[in-house]
Coordinates of C-alpha atoms in Angstrom, one line a residue:
X132 CA 63.9 44.6 62.0
X133 CA 60.0 44.0 62.9
X134 CA 59.3 46.0 59.0
X135 CA 61.4 44.4 57.3
X136 CA 60.1 40.5 58.8
X137 CA 56.8 41.5 57.3
X138 CA 57.7 42.5 53.9
X139 CA 60.3 39.2 53.3
X140 CA 57.1 37.4 54.3
X141 CA 54.7 39.2 52.2
X142 CA 57.3 38.8 49.2
X143 CA 58.1 34.9 49.5
X144 CA 54.4 34.6 49.3
X145 CA 53.8 36.4 46.3
X146 CA 56.7 34.7 44.8
X147 CA 54.8 31.2 45.5
X148 CA 51.9 33.1 43.6
X149 CA 53.0 33.8 41.0
X150 CA 55.2 30.7 39.8
X151 CA 52.3 28.8 40.9
X152 CA 50.3 30.8 37.9
X153 CA 53.2 31.0 35.7
X154 CA 54.2 26.8 35.9
X155 CA 52.4 24.1 34.4
X156 CA 50.6 21.8 37.1
X157 CA 52.8 18.8 37.9
X158 CA 49.8 16.0 37.5
X159 CA 49.9 14.0 34.6
X160 CA 48.0 13.7 31.7
X161 CA 47.9 10.0 31.7
X162 CA 44.2 9.7 32.5
X163 CA 43.2 11.7 29.4
X164 CA 45.9 9.8 26.8
X165 CA 43.9 6.8 28.0
X166 CA 40.3 8.3 27.6
X167 CA 41.7 10.1 24.3
X168 CA 43.1 6.5 23.3
X169 CA 39.3 4.7 24.3
X170 CA 37.6 7.1 21.2
X171 CA 40.1 5.7 18.8
X172 CA 42.8 8.5 18.4
X173 CA 46.1 7.6 18.8
X174 CA 47.5 8.3 22.2
X175 CA 50.6 9.9 20.8
X176 CA 49.0 13.1 20.5
X177 CA 48.6 14.1 24.4
X178 CA 51.4 15.4 25.9
X179 CA 53.0 13.8 29.2
X180 CA 52.3 16.7 31.3
X181 CA 50.2 19.9 31.1
X182 CA 51.4 23.2 28.3
X183 CA 49.9 26.5 27.7
X184 CA 46.8 26.5 26.2
X185 CA 47.1 29.9 24.1
X186 CA 46.8 27.4 21.4
X187 CA 43.2 26.6 22.1
X188 CA 40.4 28.1 20.2
X189 CA 37.5 26.9 22.0
X190 CA 38.9 25.4 25.6
X191 CA 40.0 27.3 28.2
X192 CA 43.8 28.8 27.5
X193 CA 45.3 27.8 30.8
X194 CA 47.6 25.0 31.3
X195 CA 46.2 22.0 29.3
X196 CA 46.4 18.6 28.4
X197 CA 44.7 18.9 24.6
X198 CA 46.7 20.2 21.4
X199 CA 45.2 22.4 18.7
X200 CA 45.4 18.9 16.4
X201 CA 43.6 17.2 19.7
X202 CA 41.2 20.1 20.2
X203 CA 40.1 19.9 16.3
X204 CA 39.6 15.9 16.7
X205 CA 37.7 16.1 19.6
X206 CA 35.2 18.9 18.2
X207 CA 34.8 16.0 15.4
X208 CA 33.9 13.9 18.1
X209 CA 31.8 15.9 20.0
X210 CA 29.6 16.6 16.4
X211 CA 29.2 12.9 16.4
X212 CA 28.4 12.6 19.8
X213 CA 26.1 15.3 20.0
X214 CA 24.0 13.6 16.9
X215 CA 23.7 10.0 18.4
X216 CA 21.2 10.5 21.4
X217 CA 19.8 12.7 18.6
X218 CA 19.5 10.0 16.0
X219 CA 18.7 7.3 18.2
X220 CA 15.8 9.1 19.4
X221 CA 14.6 9.5 15.9
X222 CA 15.3 6.1 14.8
X223 CA 13.2 4.5 17.2
X224 CA 10.6 7.0 16.8
X225 CA 10.8 5.9 12.5
X226 CA 10.7 2.0 13.6
X227 CA 8.0 2.7 16.0
X228 CA 5.8 4.0 12.6
X229 CA 7.2 2.5 10.4
X230 CA 6.0 -1.2 11.4
X231 CA 2.2 0.5 12.3
X232 CA 1.9 1.7 8.7
X233 CA 3.1 -1.7 7.5
X234 CA 0.5 -3.8 10.0
X235 CA -2.5 -1.0 9.0
X236 CA -1.4 -1.2 5.1
X237 CA -1.2 -5.1 5.5
X238 CA -4.6 -5.2 7.3
X239 CA -6.5 -2.9 4.9
X240 CA -5.3 -5.0 1.6
X241 CA -5.8 -8.2 2.6
X242 CA -9.2 -7.1 3.9
X243 CA -10.1 -6.1 0.6
X244 CA -8.2 -10.0 -0.7
X245 CA -10.7 -11.6 2.0
X246 CA -13.9 -9.4 0.7
X247 CA -13.2 -10.6 -2.8
X248 CA -12.6 -14.1 -1.7
X249 CA -15.7 -14.6 0.5
X250 CA -18.5 -12.9 -2.2
X251 CA -16.9 -15.7 -4.7
X252 CA -16.8 -18.2 -3.0
X253 CA -20.3 -17.0 -1.5
X254 CA -21.9 -16.4 -5.0
X255 CA -20.9 -19.5 -6.5
X256 CA -22.1 -21.8 -4.1
X257 CA -25.5 -19.5 -3.8
X258 CA -25.8 -18.5 -7.8
X259 CA -24.0 -21.1 -9.7
X260 CA -23.7 -20.4 -13.2
X261 CA -25.1 -17.2 -13.6
X262 CA -22.4 -15.6 -11.2
X263 CA -19.6 -17.7 -12.9
X264 CA -20.9 -16.3 -16.3
X265 CA -20.5 -12.7 -14.5
X266 CA -17.6 -12.7 -12.3
X267 CA -16.1 -10.3 -14.2
X268 CA -18.0 -7.7 -13.0
X269 CA -17.4 -8.4 -9.2
X270 CA -13.9 -8.7 -10.4
X271 CA -13.1 -5.3 -11.7
X272 CA -15.7 -3.6 -8.6
X273 CA -12.5 -5.1 -6.2
X274 CA -10.1 -4.0 -8.4
X275 CA -11.5 -0.1 -8.9
X276 CA -12.0 -0.4 -5.0
X277 CA -7.9 -1.3 -4.9
X278 CA -7.0 1.2 -6.9
X279 CA -9.1 4.1 -5.1
X280 CA -7.0 2.5 -2.0
X281 CA -3.7 2.7 -3.0
X282 CA -4.5 6.0 -5.5
X283 CA -7.3 7.8 -4.0
X284 CA -9.3 10.2 -6.2
X285 CA -6.9 11.4 -8.8
X286 CA -7.2 7.8 -10.3
X287 CA -11.0 6.4 -9.3
X288 CA -13.6 8.7 -8.6
X289 CA -15.3 6.6 -5.8
X290 CA -18.4 8.0 -6.6
X291 CA -18.7 7.2 -10.3
X292 CA -17.0 3.9 -10.3
X293 CA -19.8 2.7 -7.5
X294 CA -22.5 4.1 -9.8
X295 CA -21.3 2.3 -12.9
X296 CA -21.6 -1.0 -10.9
X297 CA -24.8 -0.6 -9.8
X298 CA -25.9 0.8 -13.4
X299 CA -24.1 -2.5 -15.4
X300 CA -25.3 -5.3 -12.6
X301 CA -29.0 -3.6 -13.6
X302 CA -28.7 -4.0 -16.8
X303 CA -27.5 -7.6 -16.3
X304 CA -30.0 -9.0 -14.2
X305 CA -32.6 -7.2 -15.9
X306 CA -32.0 -9.6 -18.9
X307 CA -31.6 -12.1 -16.7
X308 CA -35.3 -11.7 -15.3
X309 CA -37.0 -10.5 -19.0
X310 CA -34.9 -13.1 -20.9
X311 CA -38.5 -13.7 -23.1
X312 CA -37.2 -10.5 -24.4
X313 CA -34.6 -8.7 -26.5
X314 CA -33.3 -5.3 -25.7
X315 CA -31.1 -3.1 -27.5
X316 CA -27.9 -1.1 -26.4
X317 CA -29.8 2.3 -26.2
X318 CA -33.1 0.3 -25.0
X319 CA -30.5 -0.7 -21.4
X320 CA -28.9 2.9 -21.6
X321 CA -32.7 4.3 -20.5
X322 CA -33.1 1.2 -17.8
X323 CA -29.7 2.3 -16.5
X324 CA -30.6 6.4 -16.7
X325 CA -33.7 5.6 -14.4
X326 CA -31.6 3.1 -11.6
X327 CA -31.7 5.5 -9.1
X328 CA -35.4 6.5 -9.8
X329 CA -36.0 2.7 -10.1
X330 CA -34.5 2.0 -7.1
X331 CA -34.5 -1.8 -8.4
X332 CA -31.9 -2.8 -4.7
X333 CA -33.1 -1.1 -2.7
X334 CA -31.3 1.6 -0.3
X335 CA -28.4 -1.0 -0.4
X336 CA -26.3 1.4 -2.9
X337 CA -27.2 4.4 -1.1
X338 CA -26.0 2.7 2.4
X339 CA -23.4 1.1 0.5
X340 CA -21.5 4.2 -1.1
X341 CA -22.1 5.9 2.2
X342 CA -20.0 3.0 4.2
X343 CA -17.5 2.5 1.4
X344 CA -16.8 6.4 0.8
X345 CA -16.2 7.1 4.4
X346 CA -14.3 3.8 5.4
X347 CA -12.4 4.2 2.5
X348 CA -11.2 8.1 3.0
X349 CA -10.7 7.3 6.4
X350 CA -8.1 4.3 5.8
X351 CA -6.5 5.3 2.6
X352 CA -5.3 9.0 4.6
X353 CA -4.7 7.7 7.8
X354 CA -2.6 5.2 6.4
X355 CA -0.5 7.3 4.0
X356 CA -0.1 9.5 7.5
X357 CA 1.5 6.7 9.1
X358 CA 3.6 6.8 6.2
X359 CA 4.3 10.6 6.5
X360 CA 5.7 10.2 9.6
X361 CA 8.8 8.8 9.2
X362 CA 10.1 10.5 6.6
X363 CA 9.5 14.0 8.2
X364 CA 11.0 11.9 10.9
X365 CA 14.3 11.3 9.0
X366 CA 14.4 14.2 7.4
X367 CA 14.3 17.2 10.1
X368 CA 16.8 14.3 12.3
X369 CA 19.3 14.6 9.7
X370 CA 19.9 18.5 9.3
X371 CA 23.2 19.5 10.1
X372 CA 24.3 21.3 13.2
X373 CA 25.9 24.5 12.7
X374 CA 29.6 25.6 13.3
X375 CA 28.5 27.6 16.6
X376 CA 26.6 24.3 17.6
X377 CA 29.5 21.7 17.4
X378 CA 32.1 24.5 18.7
X379 CA 29.8 25.0 21.5
X380 CA 29.0 20.8 21.7
X381 CA 33.0 20.5 22.2
X382 CA 33.4 23.2 25.0
X383 CA 30.7 21.5 26.5
X384 CA 31.8 17.9 26.6
X385 CA 35.5 17.8 26.2
X386 CA 36.9 21.0 27.3
X387 CA 36.9 18.8 30.3
X388 CA 39.3 16.6 29.1
X389 CA 41.6 19.5 28.0
X390 CA 41.6 20.3 32.2
X391 CA 42.5 17.0 33.0
X392 CA 38.9 16.5 34.6
X393 CA 37.8 13.5 32.4
X394 CA 35.0 12.2 34.3
X395 CA 33.4 16.2 35.2
X396 CA 29.9 15.7 33.2
X397 CA 28.6 19.5 32.2
X398 CA 25.9 21.0 33.8
X399 CA 22.4 20.1 33.8
X400 CA 21.6 23.6 32.8
X401 CA 24.3 24.5 30.3
X402 CA 23.3 20.9 28.2
X403 CA 19.7 22.9 27.8
X404 CA 21.2 25.8 26.9
X405 CA 23.7 24.3 24.1
X406 CA 20.6 21.7 23.1
X407 CA 18.0 24.4 22.7
X408 CA 20.3 26.6 20.5
X409 CA 21.4 23.5 18.9
X410 CA 17.9 22.4 18.0
X411 CA 16.6 25.5 17.6
X412 CA 14.5 24.7 14.2
X413 CA 13.8 21.4 15.0
X414 CA 11.5 22.9 18.0
X415 CA 10.0 24.8 15.9
X416 CA 8.5 21.7 14.1
X417 CA 6.6 21.0 17.1
X418 CA 3.3 23.0 16.6
X419 CA 2.2 21.5 13.5
X420 CA 3.8 18.5 13.7
X421 CA 1.4 18.0 17.1
X422 CA -1.5 19.3 15.4
X423 CA -1.0 16.4 12.6
X424 CA -1.0 14.3 15.7
X425 CA -4.5 15.4 16.9
X426 CA -5.7 15.1 13.6
X427 CA -4.1 11.4 13.6
X428 CA -5.6 10.7 16.8
X429 CA -9.7 12.0 15.7
X430 CA -9.3 10.4 12.7
X431 CA -8.2 6.7 14.5
X432 CA -11.1 7.3 16.6
X433 CA -13.4 7.6 13.5
X434 CA -11.7 3.9 11.9
X435 CA -12.9 2.8 15.9
X436 CA -16.4 4.3 14.9
X437 CA -18.5 4.9 12.6
X438 CA -16.0 4.9 9.4
X439 CA -14.7 1.4 10.8
X440 CA -13.2 -0.5 7.8
X441 CA -13.5 -3.4 8.7
X442 CA -17.1 -3.4 9.8
X443 CA -18.2 -2.6 5.9
X444 CA -15.5 -4.8 4.3
X445 CA -16.2 -7.9 6.2
X446 CA -20.0 -8.2 5.3
X447 CA -19.8 -6.6 1.9
X448 CA -20.8 -9.9 0.3
X449 CA -23.9 -10.6 2.4
X450 CA -25.3 -6.6 1.2
X451 CA -24.6 -6.9 -2.6
X452 CA -26.6 -10.8 -2.0
X453 CA -29.3 -8.1 -0.3
X454 CA -29.3 -5.7 -3.3
X455 CA -30.0 -8.7 -5.7
X456 CA -32.4 -9.9 -3.5
X457 CA -34.5 -6.6 -3.6
X458 CA -34.2 -6.9 -7.2
X459 CA -35.4 -10.3 -7.7
X460 CA -38.1 -9.8 -4.7
X461 CA -39.6 -6.7 -6.7
X462 CA -38.5 -7.6 -10.4
X463 CA -42.0 -7.7 -11.7
X464 CA -42.6 -4.0 -10.5
X465 CA -39.4 -3.0 -11.7
X466 CA -40.0 -4.6 -15.0
X467 CA -43.5 -3.2 -15.7
X468 CA -42.2 0.3 -14.3
X469 CA -39.0 0.0 -17.1
X470 CA -41.6 -1.3 -19.7
X471 CA -43.5 2.1 -19.2
X472 CA -40.8 4.5 -19.0
X473 CA -38.5 3.1 -21.7
X474 CA -41.4 1.5 -23.8
X475 CA -42.2 -2.2 -24.8
X476 CA -39.4 -4.2 -25.5
X477 CA -39.7 -7.1 -28.7
X478 CA -39.8 -10.7 -27.5
X479 CA -36.9 -12.4 -28.0
X480 CA -36.6 -15.3 -31.5
X481 CA -38.0 -18.7 -30.5
X482 CA -38.3 -17.9 -27.0
X483 CA -41.9 -20.1 -26.8
X484 CA -43.5 -19.0 -23.3
X485 CA -42.0 -16.7 -20.7
X486 CA -39.8 -18.3 -17.7
X487 CA -40.6 -17.5 -14.0
X488 CA -38.6 -15.7 -12.2
X489 CA -36.7 -19.0 -10.6
X490 CA -36.0 -20.3 -14.1
X491 CA -33.6 -17.5 -14.4
X492 CA -31.1 -18.1 -11.9
X493 CA -31.3 -15.8 -9.7
X494 CA -33.0 -17.7 -6.8
X495 CA -30.5 -18.5 -3.8
X496 CA -30.6 -17.1 -0.7
X497 CA -27.7 -15.1 1.2
X498 CA -26.1 -16.0 4.8
X499 CA -26.5 -14.4 7.7
X500 CA -23.7 -12.1 8.8
X501 CA -22.4 -12.6 12.2
X502 CA -20.3 -9.0 13.2
X503 CA -18.2 -11.5 15.4
X504 CA -16.7 -13.2 12.5
X505 CA -13.4 -11.9 11.9
X506 CA -11.1 -12.6 9.0
X507 CA -7.8 -14.3 9.3
X508 CA -5.0 -12.2 8.1
X509 CA -0.9 -11.8 8.2
X510 CA -1.6 -8.8 10.7
X511 CA -3.3 -11.9 13.1
X512 CA -4.8 -8.5 14.3
X513 CA -8.4 -6.8 14.1
X514 CA -8.8 -3.2 13.2
X515 CA -9.5 -2.4 17.1
X516 CA -6.4 -3.9 18.4
X517 CA -4.8 -2.2 15.4
X518 CA -6.1 1.4 16.4
X519 CA -5.8 1.1 20.4
X520 CA -1.9 0.3 19.8
X521 CA -1.2 3.2 17.5
X522 CA -3.1 6.0 19.6
X523 CA -1.0 4.6 22.4
X524 CA 1.7 5.3 19.9
X525 CA 1.0 9.1 18.7
X526 CA 0.2 9.9 21.9
X527 CA 3.7 9.2 22.8
X528 CA 5.0 11.3 20.3
X529 CA 3.5 14.6 20.8
X530 CA 5.8 16.9 21.8
X531 CA 9.0 14.8 20.2
X532 CA 10.8 17.7 19.2
X533 CA 10.3 20.5 21.4
X534 CA 11.4 17.9 24.0
X535 CA 14.5 16.2 22.5
X536 CA 16.9 18.9 24.5
X537 CA 15.2 17.4 27.9
X538 CA 15.3 13.8 26.6
X539 CA 19.1 14.3 25.4
X540 CA 20.0 16.2 28.9
X541 CA 19.6 13.4 31.5
X542 CA 21.3 10.8 32.9
X543 CA 25.2 9.9 32.4
X544 CA 25.7 12.7 30.2
X545 CA 24.6 15.1 32.9
X546 CA 25.7 16.3 36.6
X547 CA 22.3 17.3 38.3
X548 CA 23.6 19.6 41.2
X549 CA 26.0 22.4 40.9
X550 CA 29.3 20.4 40.8
X551 CA 29.4 20.3 37.2
X552 CA 31.1 21.8 34.1
X553 CA 29.8 25.1 33.5
X554 CA 31.8 25.5 30.6
X555 CA 35.0 27.2 31.6
X556 CA 35.7 25.5 35.1
X557 CA 34.1 23.2 38.0
X558 CA 31.1 25.1 39.2
X559 CA 27.6 26.2 39.4
X560 CA 25.9 27.6 35.9
X561 CA 24.9 30.6 36.2
X562 CA 23.1 31.5 32.7
X563 CA 19.3 31.4 32.3
X564 CA 17.5 29.0 30.6
X565 CA 16.6 29.8 27.1
X566 CA 13.0 28.8 26.1
X567 CA 12.6 26.5 23.0
X568 CA 12.5 27.7 19.1
X569 CA 14.0 30.0 16.9
X570 CA 13.2 33.1 18.3
X571 CA 14.0 32.1 22.2
X572 CA 18.0 31.9 21.3
X573 CA 18.7 35.6 20.5
X574 CA 20.3 35.4 24.0
X575 CA 21.7 32.0 24.6
X576 CA 25.0 32.4 26.0
X577 CA 26.6 29.3 24.4
X578 CA 24.9 28.9 21.5
X579 CA 25.7 32.1 18.3
X580 CA 21.7 31.3 16.4
X581 CA 21.1 33.3 13.3
X582 CA 17.2 33.8 14.4
X583 CA 16.9 35.5 10.8
X584 CA 17.4 32.4 8.8
X585 CA 15.1 29.3 9.5
X586 CA 16.3 26.0 8.3
X587 CA 14.7 25.6 5.1
X588 CA 14.5 21.5 5.1
X589 CA 12.8 22.1 8.5
X590 CA 10.2 24.9 7.1
X591 CA 9.5 22.2 4.1
X592 CA 9.0 19.8 6.6
X593 CA 6.2 22.1 8.5
X594 CA 4.5 22.8 5.6
X595 CA 4.2 19.1 4.5
X596 CA 3.0 18.6 8.3
X597 CA 0.4 21.4 7.5
X598 CA -0.9 20.4 4.4
X599 CA -1.5 16.4 5.4
X600 CA -3.5 17.7 8.4
X601 CA -5.9 19.5 6.1
X602 CA -6.2 15.5 4.6
X603 CA -7.0 14.1 8.1
X604 CA -9.2 16.8 8.8
X605 CA -11.4 16.6 5.6
X606 CA -11.0 12.3 5.9
X607 CA -12.4 13.1 9.5
X608 CA -15.7 14.4 7.4
X609 CA -15.5 11.7 4.8
X610 CA -14.1 13.5 2.3
X611 CA -11.0 13.0 -0.2
X612 CA -9.4 16.3 -0.5
X613 CA -5.9 15.0 -1.1
X614 CA -3.9 15.7 -3.9
X615 CA -2.5 12.5 -5.4
X616 CA 0.5 12.5 -6.8
X617 CA 0.9 8.0 -6.7
X618 CA 0.2 7.3 -10.6
X619 CA -0.6 10.4 -13.0
X620 CA 0.1 13.4 -10.6
X621 CA -3.2 14.2 -11.3
X622 CA -5.6 14.8 -8.3
X623 CA -7.6 17.1 -5.9
X624 CA -10.6 16.0 -6.7
X625 CA -13.1 16.3 -4.1
X626 CA -15.1 12.4 -3.6
X627 CA -16.9 12.0 -0.6
X628 CA -19.9 11.6 1.5
X629 CA -20.3 15.2 2.1
X630 CA -20.5 14.2 5.9
X631 CA -18.9 17.4 7.0
X632 CA -20.1 17.8 11.2
X633 CA -20.1 15.6 14.1
X634 CA -23.9 14.1 13.1
X635 CA -21.8 11.4 11.4
X636 CA -20.9 9.7 14.8
X637 CA -24.5 9.3 15.3
X638 CA -25.5 8.7 11.7
X639 CA -27.1 5.2 12.1
X640 CA -28.8 5.1 8.8
X641 CA -24.7 4.2 7.3
X642 CA -25.7 0.9 9.3
X643 CA -26.9 -2.3 7.5
X644 CA -29.1 -4.5 9.7
X645 CA -28.7 -8.0 7.8
X646 CA -31.2 -10.7 8.8
X647 CA -31.0 -14.3 8.8
X648 CA -33.7 -14.4 5.8
X649 CA -34.6 -12.1 2.8
X650 CA -37.2 -10.0 3.9
X651 CA -39.4 -8.2 1.1
X652 CA -37.8 -4.8 0.4
X653 CA -40.0 -1.5 1.5
X654 CA -39.8 0.6 -2.1
X655 CA -39.5 4.2 -1.1
X656 CA -39.5 6.8 -3.5
X657 CA -37.0 9.6 -2.5
X658 CA -36.4 12.5 -3.9
X659 CA -33.5 14.8 -3.5
X660 CA -33.8 17.9 -2.6
X661 CA -31.1 20.9 -3.0
X662 CA -30.4 23.7 -0.5
X663 CA -32.1 26.0 -3.1
X664 CA -35.4 23.2 -2.5
X665 CA -35.5 21.8 -6.1
X666 CA -34.9 18.4 -7.3
X667 CA -30.8 17.2 -7.9
X668 CA -30.9 15.6 -11.4
X669 CA -28.3 12.7 -10.0
X670 CA -26.1 13.5 -13.6
X671 CA -25.7 17.0 -14.9
X672 CA -25.8 16.2 -19.0
X673 CA -29.3 17.7 -20.5
X674 CA -29.8 13.9 -22.1
X675 CA -30.5 12.9 -18.2
X676 CA -32.5 15.7 -17.4
X677 CA -35.0 15.0 -19.9
X678 CA -34.6 11.7 -18.8
X679 CA -35.8 12.3 -14.9
X680 CA -38.2 14.9 -17.1
X681 CA -39.5 11.9 -18.6
X682 CA -39.9 9.5 -15.2
X683 CA -41.9 12.4 -13.6
X684 CA -44.4 12.4 -16.4
X685 CA -44.6 8.9 -16.5
X686 CA -44.9 9.0 -12.7
X687 CA -48.9 8.7 -12.2
X688 CA -48.8 5.8 -14.6
X689 CA -46.1 3.8 -12.2
X690 CA -48.0 3.9 -9.4

């Protein structure tokens, strides 16, 4: 009798257990219906009570509040929800650097405009009619500087442009200080060929070439780097998620809905594995992205220091005026050397008496330059303030791609404890968290990732960043090696100061010390030596080489 009672009790529990497993839970799906409707879907799709889940393809096939149609719609929603935080973070990053690019570009362009306007105003007051008659020379000078800033060495060879400017200025001034003579075009070509040896403008052209080259290369390369960042972010952030990623996102975000637990959030480590699997290709961008940002930060230091664009352009009118004053102060000596080297010119027709230098018009004196005077620009700032701000943003952007999963898997999106959704139930997530990058996803338990097929869009952006980094490093040494495609597709022409060592930072020789009153320039004969000990000829043609030889032969007479 006792045995029969025990058997009856066991049988009763077994029946109750089987009944519990075989029948759906009595709880309704009302909460799921409300949540489903809040996503913009038709609430009539949701069953009143849990149904068998054998039809489901992603979520657990137990009793469920989801139909197959609901699972498909929620899968599409999970894809959007997965992209949303990544898109938002990327959009913020794009906006930050679009704005910084606009500020820098506007600032550099307005510095050029202000410098041109300042020189024109100053030279009209100082030199009057003589400047007005030759104003197109200076207008062309600034036009070429602006073209170089926009298009680089593929369109404007900065060294050649500066050489042409000084040669043209010498020719015009030489005629002005020797108005009693007539000079043929051939004679003036002889004068131009000997500009470097004569040093009529003192050391100003050499210093200005160094300053302009380094400042312009640094400014335009840095600005291009800022312009590149939003473009890279846009292309990388819009890479489509794989079907496996969408499946994992559905499992993580909305399978709790199907089980009737709409408030249940995924475990943090579960979220990390899903996001690291979905963003594996983006994480591989991180190394080259960080290298690029380091190069940008290094070049920003140059912009604050020896390659400061603002400190070059602000006083450029004073520097050119100083060169003119050097020529004026030494016009007699320069003329005599030219006459010895190029021959005695013919007296001008109808010229009765030799005019003094003062009568020729170039008798003005230049104003002192105050480094505290800053231009008023639409940017309303200075280069120092701009670089201080952008350096903070650049540092903040480092490791952006590798930290995206951690940035997404925080706050209300996850549950940090063990009482969370682990992909199948409300319990602790037991799987190991994968590392960042494609190679680390081979054993990802939640996302199937084909590590043999890297995303081509992201690989192309890695190559773009690598190339831009090489341009930034070259600009850090004062060289422009960028292959410019802005206008005519030509490029790759190197233009720079040749400063490729840390000594640039302490090369005080590139700075001008402009005094309040003009001084008599020291005439120093400089012979440039190449690495083999030979004399370096300024231009490569045979005619110029012969010209240098003539000067060498005449040197004893010139002393």
